[in-house]
XYZ file of C-alpha atoms in Angstrom:
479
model
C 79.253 139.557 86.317
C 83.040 140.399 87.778
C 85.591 140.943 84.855
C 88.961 139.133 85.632
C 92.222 140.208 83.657
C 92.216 136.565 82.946
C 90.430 133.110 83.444
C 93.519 131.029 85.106
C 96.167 132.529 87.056
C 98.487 129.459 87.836
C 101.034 130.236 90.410
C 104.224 128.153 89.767
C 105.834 127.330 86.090
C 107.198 123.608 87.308
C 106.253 120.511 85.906
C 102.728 120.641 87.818
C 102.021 124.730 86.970
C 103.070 124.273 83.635
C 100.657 120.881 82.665
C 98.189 122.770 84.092
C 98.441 125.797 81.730
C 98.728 123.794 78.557
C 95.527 122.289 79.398
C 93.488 125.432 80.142
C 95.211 127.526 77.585
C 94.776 124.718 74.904
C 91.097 124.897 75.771
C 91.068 128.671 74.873
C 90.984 130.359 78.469
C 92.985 133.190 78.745
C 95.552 131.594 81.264
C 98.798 133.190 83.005
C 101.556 131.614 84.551
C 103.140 133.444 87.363
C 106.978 132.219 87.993
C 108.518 133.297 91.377
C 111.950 131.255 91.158
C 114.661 132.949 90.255
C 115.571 130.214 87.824
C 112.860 129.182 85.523
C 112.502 125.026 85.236
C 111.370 124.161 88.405
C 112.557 121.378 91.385
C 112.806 118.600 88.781
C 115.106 120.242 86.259
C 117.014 122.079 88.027
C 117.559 121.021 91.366
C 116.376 117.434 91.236
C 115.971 114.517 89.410
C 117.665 115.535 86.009
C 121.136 116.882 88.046
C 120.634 114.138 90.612
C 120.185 111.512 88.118
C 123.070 112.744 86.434
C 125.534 112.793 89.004
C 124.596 109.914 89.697
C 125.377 107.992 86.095
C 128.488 109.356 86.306
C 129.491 107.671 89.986
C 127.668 104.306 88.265
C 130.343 104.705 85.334
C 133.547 105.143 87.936
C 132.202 102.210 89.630
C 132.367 100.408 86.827
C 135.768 101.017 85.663
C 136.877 99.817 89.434
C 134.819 96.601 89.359
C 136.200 96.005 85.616
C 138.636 93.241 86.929
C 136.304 90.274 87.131
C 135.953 90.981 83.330
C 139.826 90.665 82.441
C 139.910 94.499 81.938
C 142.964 96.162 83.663
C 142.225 99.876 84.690
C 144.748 102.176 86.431
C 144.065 104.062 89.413
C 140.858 106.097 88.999
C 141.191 110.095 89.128
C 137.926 111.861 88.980
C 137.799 114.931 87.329
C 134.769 116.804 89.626
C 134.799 120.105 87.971
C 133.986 118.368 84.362
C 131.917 115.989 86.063
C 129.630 119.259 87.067
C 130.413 121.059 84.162
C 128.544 118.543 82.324
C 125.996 118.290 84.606
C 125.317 122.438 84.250
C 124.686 121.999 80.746
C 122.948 119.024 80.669
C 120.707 121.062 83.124
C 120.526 124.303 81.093
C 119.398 122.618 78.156
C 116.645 121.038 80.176
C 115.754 124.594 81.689
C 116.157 126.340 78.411
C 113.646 123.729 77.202
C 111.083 124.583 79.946
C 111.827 128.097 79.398
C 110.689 128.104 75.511
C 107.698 126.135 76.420
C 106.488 129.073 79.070
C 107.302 131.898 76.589
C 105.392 130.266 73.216
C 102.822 133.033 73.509
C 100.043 130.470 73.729
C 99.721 132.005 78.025
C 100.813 135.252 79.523
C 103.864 134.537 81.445
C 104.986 136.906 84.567
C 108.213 136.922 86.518
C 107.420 137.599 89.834
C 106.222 136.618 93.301
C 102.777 136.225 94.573
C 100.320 136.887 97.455
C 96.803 136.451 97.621
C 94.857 139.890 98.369
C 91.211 138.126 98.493
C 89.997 134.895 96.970
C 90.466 136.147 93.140
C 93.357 138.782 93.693
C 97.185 138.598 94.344
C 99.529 141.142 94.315
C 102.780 140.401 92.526
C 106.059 141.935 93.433
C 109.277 141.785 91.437
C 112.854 140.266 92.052
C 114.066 144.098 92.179
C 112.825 147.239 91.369
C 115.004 147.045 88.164
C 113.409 144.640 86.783
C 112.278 144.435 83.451
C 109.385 144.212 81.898
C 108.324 144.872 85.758
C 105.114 143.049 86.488
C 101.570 144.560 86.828
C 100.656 145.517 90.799
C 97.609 142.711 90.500
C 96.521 140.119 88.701
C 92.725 138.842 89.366
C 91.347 135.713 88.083
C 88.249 133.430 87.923
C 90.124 130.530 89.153
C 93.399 129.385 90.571
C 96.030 126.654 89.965
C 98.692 126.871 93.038
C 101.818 125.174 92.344
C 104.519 126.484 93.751
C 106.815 123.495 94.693
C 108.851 122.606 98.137
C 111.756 124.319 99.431
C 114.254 122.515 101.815
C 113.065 121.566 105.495
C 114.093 123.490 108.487
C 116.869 122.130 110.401
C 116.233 120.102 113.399
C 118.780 121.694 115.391
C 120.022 125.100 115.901
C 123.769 123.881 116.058
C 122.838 122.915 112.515
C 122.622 126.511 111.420
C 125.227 127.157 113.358
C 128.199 125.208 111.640
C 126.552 125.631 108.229
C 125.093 122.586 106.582
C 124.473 121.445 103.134
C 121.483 121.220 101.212
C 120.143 119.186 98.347
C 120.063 122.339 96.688
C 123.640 123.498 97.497
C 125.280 120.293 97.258
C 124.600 120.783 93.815
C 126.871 123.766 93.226
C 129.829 122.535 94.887
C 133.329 123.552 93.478
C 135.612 120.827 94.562
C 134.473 117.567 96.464
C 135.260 117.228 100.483
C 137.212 114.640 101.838
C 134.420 113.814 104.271
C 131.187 114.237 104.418
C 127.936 113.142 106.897
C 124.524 112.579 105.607
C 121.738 113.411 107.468
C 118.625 111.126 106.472
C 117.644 107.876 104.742
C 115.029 108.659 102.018
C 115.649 108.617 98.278
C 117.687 112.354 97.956
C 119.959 111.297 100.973
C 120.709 107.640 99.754
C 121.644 109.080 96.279
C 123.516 111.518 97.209
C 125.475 109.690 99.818
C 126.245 106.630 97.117
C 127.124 109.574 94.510
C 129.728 111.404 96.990
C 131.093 107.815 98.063
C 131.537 106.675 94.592
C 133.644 109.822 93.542
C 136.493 109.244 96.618
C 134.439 110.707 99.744
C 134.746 109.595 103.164
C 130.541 108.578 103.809
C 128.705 108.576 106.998
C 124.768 108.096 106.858
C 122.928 108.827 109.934
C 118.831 108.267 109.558
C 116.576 108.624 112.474
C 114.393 106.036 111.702
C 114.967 101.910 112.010
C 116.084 101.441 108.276
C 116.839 103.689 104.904
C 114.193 104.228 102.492
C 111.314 103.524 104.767
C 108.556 103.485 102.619
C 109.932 100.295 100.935
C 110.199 96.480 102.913
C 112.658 96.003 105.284
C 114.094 93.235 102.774
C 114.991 96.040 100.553
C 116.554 98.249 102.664
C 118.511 95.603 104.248
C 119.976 95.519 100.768
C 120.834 98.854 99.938
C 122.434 99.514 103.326
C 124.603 95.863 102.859
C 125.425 97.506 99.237
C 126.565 100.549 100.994
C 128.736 99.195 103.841
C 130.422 97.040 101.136
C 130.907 100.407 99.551
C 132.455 101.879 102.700
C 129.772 103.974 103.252
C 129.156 104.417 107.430
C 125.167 103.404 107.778
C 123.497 104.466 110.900
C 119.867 103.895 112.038
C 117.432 104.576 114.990
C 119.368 107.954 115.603
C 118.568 111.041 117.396
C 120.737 113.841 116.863
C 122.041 115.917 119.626
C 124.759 118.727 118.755
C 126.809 119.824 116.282
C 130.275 122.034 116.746
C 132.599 123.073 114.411
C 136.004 122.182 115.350
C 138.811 123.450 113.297
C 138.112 122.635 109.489
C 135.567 119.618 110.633
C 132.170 119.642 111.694
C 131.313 117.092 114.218
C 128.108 115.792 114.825
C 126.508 113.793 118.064
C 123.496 111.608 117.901
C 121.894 109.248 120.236
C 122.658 105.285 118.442
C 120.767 102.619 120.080
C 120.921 104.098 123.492
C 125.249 105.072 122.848
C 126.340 108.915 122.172
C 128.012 108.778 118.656
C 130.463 111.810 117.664
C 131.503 111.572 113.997
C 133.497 114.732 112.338
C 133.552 115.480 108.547
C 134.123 118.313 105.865
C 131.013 118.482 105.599
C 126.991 118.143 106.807
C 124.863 117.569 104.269
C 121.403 118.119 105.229
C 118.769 115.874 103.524
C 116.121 115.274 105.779
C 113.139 116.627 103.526
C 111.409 119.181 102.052
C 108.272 121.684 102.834
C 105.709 122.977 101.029
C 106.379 126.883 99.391
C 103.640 128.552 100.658
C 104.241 130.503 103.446
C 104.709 133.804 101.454
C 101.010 133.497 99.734
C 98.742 134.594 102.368
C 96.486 131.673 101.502
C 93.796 132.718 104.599
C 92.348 135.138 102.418
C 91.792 133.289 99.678
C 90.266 131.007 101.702
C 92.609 128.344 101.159
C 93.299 125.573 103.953
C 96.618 123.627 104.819
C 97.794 121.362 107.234
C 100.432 122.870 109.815
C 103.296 121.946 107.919
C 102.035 124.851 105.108
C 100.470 121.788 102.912
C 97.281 122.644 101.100
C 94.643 120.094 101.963
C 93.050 118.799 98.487
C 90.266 116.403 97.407
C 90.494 114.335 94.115
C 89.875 116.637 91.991
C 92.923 118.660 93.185
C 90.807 121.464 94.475
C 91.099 123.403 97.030
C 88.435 124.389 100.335
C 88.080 127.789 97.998
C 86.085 125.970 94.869
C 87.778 127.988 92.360
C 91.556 127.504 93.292
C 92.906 124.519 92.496
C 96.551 122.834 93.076
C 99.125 120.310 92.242
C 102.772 119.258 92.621
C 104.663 119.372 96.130
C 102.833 122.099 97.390
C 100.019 119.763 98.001
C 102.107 115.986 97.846
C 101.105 113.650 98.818
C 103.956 112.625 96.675
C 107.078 114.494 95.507
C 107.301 112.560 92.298
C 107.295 114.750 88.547
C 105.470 112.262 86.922
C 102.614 112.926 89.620
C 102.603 116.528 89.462
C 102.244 116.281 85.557
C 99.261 114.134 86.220
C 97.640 116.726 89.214
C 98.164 120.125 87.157
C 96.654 118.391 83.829
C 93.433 117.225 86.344
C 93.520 120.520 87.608
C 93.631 122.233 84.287
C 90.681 119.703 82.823
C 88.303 120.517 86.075
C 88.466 123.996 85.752
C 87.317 123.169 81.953
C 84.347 120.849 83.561
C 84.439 120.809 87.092
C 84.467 117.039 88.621
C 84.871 115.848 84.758
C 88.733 114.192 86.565
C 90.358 112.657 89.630
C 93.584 111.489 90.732
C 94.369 108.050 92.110
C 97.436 106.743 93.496
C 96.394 102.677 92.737
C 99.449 102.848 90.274
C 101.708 104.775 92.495
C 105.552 104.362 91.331
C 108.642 104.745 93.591
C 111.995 104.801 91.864
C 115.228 105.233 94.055
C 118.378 105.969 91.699
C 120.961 103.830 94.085
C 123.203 101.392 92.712
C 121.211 98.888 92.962
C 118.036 100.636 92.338
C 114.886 99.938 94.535
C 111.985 100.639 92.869
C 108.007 99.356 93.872
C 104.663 100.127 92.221
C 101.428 99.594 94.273
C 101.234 97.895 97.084
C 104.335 96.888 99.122
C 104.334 93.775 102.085
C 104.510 96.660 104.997
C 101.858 98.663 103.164
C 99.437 95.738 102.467
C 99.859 94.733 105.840
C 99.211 98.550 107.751
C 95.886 98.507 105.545
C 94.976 94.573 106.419
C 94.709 93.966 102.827
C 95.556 89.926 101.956
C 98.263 89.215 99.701
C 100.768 86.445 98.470
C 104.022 87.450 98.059
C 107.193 85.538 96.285
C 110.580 86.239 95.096
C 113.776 85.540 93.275
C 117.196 87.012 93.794
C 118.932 88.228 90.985
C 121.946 85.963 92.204
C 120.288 83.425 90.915
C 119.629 84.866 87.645
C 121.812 84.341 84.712
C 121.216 87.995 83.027
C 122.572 89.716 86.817
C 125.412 87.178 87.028
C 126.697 88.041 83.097
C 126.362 91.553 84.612
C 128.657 90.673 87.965
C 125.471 92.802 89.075
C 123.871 89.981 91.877
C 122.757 92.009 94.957
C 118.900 91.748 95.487
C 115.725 90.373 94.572
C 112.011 91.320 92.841
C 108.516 90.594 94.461
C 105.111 90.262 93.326
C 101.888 90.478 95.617
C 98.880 89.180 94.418
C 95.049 89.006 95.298
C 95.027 85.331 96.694
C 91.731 84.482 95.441
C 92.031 85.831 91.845
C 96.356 86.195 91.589
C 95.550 89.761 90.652
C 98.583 91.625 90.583
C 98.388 94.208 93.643
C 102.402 95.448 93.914
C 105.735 94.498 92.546
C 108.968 95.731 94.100
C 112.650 95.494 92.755
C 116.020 95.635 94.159
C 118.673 95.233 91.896
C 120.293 96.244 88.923
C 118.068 98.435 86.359
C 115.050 97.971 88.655
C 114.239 101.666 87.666
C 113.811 99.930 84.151
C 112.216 97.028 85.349
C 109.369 98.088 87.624
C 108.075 99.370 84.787
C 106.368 95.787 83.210
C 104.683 95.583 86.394
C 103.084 99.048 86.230
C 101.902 97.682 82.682
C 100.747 94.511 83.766
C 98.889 96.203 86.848
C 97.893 98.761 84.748
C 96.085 95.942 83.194
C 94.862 94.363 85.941
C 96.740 91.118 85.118
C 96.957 88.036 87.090
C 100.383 86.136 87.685
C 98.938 83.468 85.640
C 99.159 85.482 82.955
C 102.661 87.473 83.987
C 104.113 83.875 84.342
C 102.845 82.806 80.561
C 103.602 86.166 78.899
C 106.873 85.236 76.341
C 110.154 86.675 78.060
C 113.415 86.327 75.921
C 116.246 84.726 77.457
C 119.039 85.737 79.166
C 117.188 89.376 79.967
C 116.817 90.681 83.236
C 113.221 91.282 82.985
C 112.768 87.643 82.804
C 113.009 87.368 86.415
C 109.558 88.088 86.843
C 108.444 85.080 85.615
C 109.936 82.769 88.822
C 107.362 85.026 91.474
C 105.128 84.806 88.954
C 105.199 80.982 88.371
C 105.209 80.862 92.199
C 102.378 82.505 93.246
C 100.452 80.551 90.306
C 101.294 77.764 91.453
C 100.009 78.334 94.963
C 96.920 79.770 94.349
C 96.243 77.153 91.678
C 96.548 74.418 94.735
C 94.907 76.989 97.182
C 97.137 75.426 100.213
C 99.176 77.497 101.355
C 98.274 79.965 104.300
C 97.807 83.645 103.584
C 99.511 86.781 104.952
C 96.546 87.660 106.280
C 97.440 90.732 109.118
């Protein structure tokens, strides 16, 4: 039998590498984790949701000392003080990172800093940040299986001119010394929409420009409609159904021209931010001869047991997706980790799938949505309530948008729930239980909620959709 210097090499110490070590090297495998990042933590911690999130609660809290009027609370003018503002986050963040850092250097795995590429299936040759590095790494490492999990790095730029002027990142926009006057924000998913709200919040000038018909397009229309109303209130500038065209620096501004509904658009700023996405890191691993397949975008393909085509290599986090949530990547490196322990004995499913967007308001869903439902012809019910209506959200002065609940029509199974408004981060969460559970509105509408709360709101779709499925009337969104 071939002897391997150890039974797991995982590639990657994120929040996917790192679940999947625990779970071998709790088992008793000799594991090793193999960290290529310069900073140790991975995308999470340091360069997404904890600093995002962060920022973030700290434009929520400016926000609310402006809208403290309707309260009788007189506030001066607002100064914001960025560099504390980032100071804070930076040690919020190191704590977080020093955390993850402790956990890979326990002793309980071997843990390498340095970069890898795969020789043959069970080989890769590791190279180190500089040759001054110390303890340098060992020329190869060989193992009986594989857990790749080496994250997403930002997306190449659409246009040259892009490169050209210089452009923001989501990683770079993190590490910003003083805040522009200006700024235009390239995209409409979650990291763009959070960042834009965060920049216009703190005194920036905000122009969104998304290519596609609304923001946040994996949620309904209805929703989006609401975040981009929240956002023009706001004075954020929201454009959709864009195609971008040039870009030119022009003195200390960088203008930008997209196509708008069939008009050519100029708009000049500080600064581009560039937040159109991420792709996979794993164009440096030579994954051919391991004998590991992707998709042309560098994706590893994946079955359900996160393994790869090559049996023994596994992966997990955004290196594979289909989802670049932490909670997710958690989940795939621990099923990893348990089927190289018994192979097949695990398998991921996305039935439960949660999508949290840190806007004020948030928009959060969990299973199915309307547009979803309807791609896959599945037949639903849907009902909802507007917080406006709700006495928690109006105590708040917090009134823009709404919750939904789809349910099976035949049994009122619970299939999705989706919330726009305030806390909905918070809220989704009773539906994930209650689907979790597999319970049916009936119950969701009977279940005590105390009053005024904003998670009562459920109850009103809930009592709805009872209510018509009880009298079995009412047509079905049947696509």
């Amino acid at each position: 039998m071939q002897r391997f210097d150890y039974d797991v090499a995982i590639i990657g110490g994120g929040s996917a590498g790192y679940a999947a070590a625990r779970t071998t090297a709790s088992a008793g495998l000799k594991t090793v984790v193999i960290e290529g990042g310069e900073e140790v933590g991975g995308l999470c911690i340091l360069r997404g949701c904890m600093p995002t999130k962060a920022l973030l609660y700290m434009a929520y809290v400016a926000w609310m000392v402006r809208e403290a009027a309707p309260f009788g609370i007189r506030t001066g003018k607002l100064s914001i003080d960025f560099k504390k503002a980032m100071a804070r986050k930076k040690a919020i963040i190191k704590d977080f990172a020093d955390y993850r850092a402790n956990q890979l250097n326990t002793g309980k795995f071997k843990f390498i800093r340095a970069n890898a590429k795969f020789l043959d299936p069970h080989t890769v040759a590791l190279t180190p940040f500089t040759v001054h590095q110390k303890p340098a790494p060992p020329a190869t490492v060989t193992a009986k299986y594989f857990v790749i999990a080496t994250g997403s790095s930002v997306a190449p730029m659409p246009l040259h001119a892009l490169n050209q002027v210089g452009c923001l990142t989501s990683d770079t926009a993190l590490q910003l010394k003083k805040l522009p006057k200006s700024m235009i924000v390239l995209g409409g998913g979650p990291t763009a929409c959070e960042f834009a709200q965060f920049f216009a919040r703190f005194g920036v000038q905000v122009t969104l420009v998304q290519r596609g018909p609304q923001v946040l397009r994996d949620f309904d229309t209805d929703a989006a409609k609401v975040v981009e109303n929240v956002f023009r209130r706001e004075g954020i500038r929201v454009f959709t159904e864009t195609k971008l065209l040039d870009a030119k620096c022009r003195g200390k501004l960088k203008t930008l021209t997209f196509e708008h509904k069939g008009k050519k658009v100029s708009h000049s700023a500080e600064q581009i931010l560039f937040a159109l996405g991420r792709i996979p890191n794993t164009a440096s691993l030579d994954l051919g001869k391991a004998g590991v397949e992707t998709k042309p975008d560098g994706m590893i393909l994946v079955n359900e047991f996160m393994q790869t085509s090559a049996p023994h290599i596994y992966t997990g986090g955004d290196c594979t997706g289909p989802y670049e949530i932490v909670h997710i990547a958690v989940q795939q490196g621990e099923i990893a980790g348990r089927n190289i322990l018994k192979a097949r004995s695990a398998s991921i499913h996305y039935q439960l799938l949660v999508s949290v967007v840190f806007t004020a308001p948030h928009s959060a869903f969990v299973g199915l949505t309307e547009k979803a439902a309807a791609a896959r012809k599945i037949p639903y019910l849907a009902a909802s309530y507007p917080f406006d209506d709700h006495g928690q959200s109006i105590l708040m002065n917090q009134t823009d948008g709404f919750v939904k609940l789809l349910a099976n029509p035949k049994t009122g199974e619970i299939i999705g729930g989706q919330c726009v408004g305030p806390l909905g981060g918070e809220l989704i969460h009773e539906i994930v239980a209650a689907m979790a559970k597999r319970m049916t509105v009936y119950e969701l509408a009977a279940m005590p909620h105390y009053h005024p709360t904003l998670s009562e709101i459920w109850t009103y779709p809930a009592e709805e959709l009872a209510e018509k499925i009880g009298h079995g009337h009412v047509a079905l969104h049947e696509r």
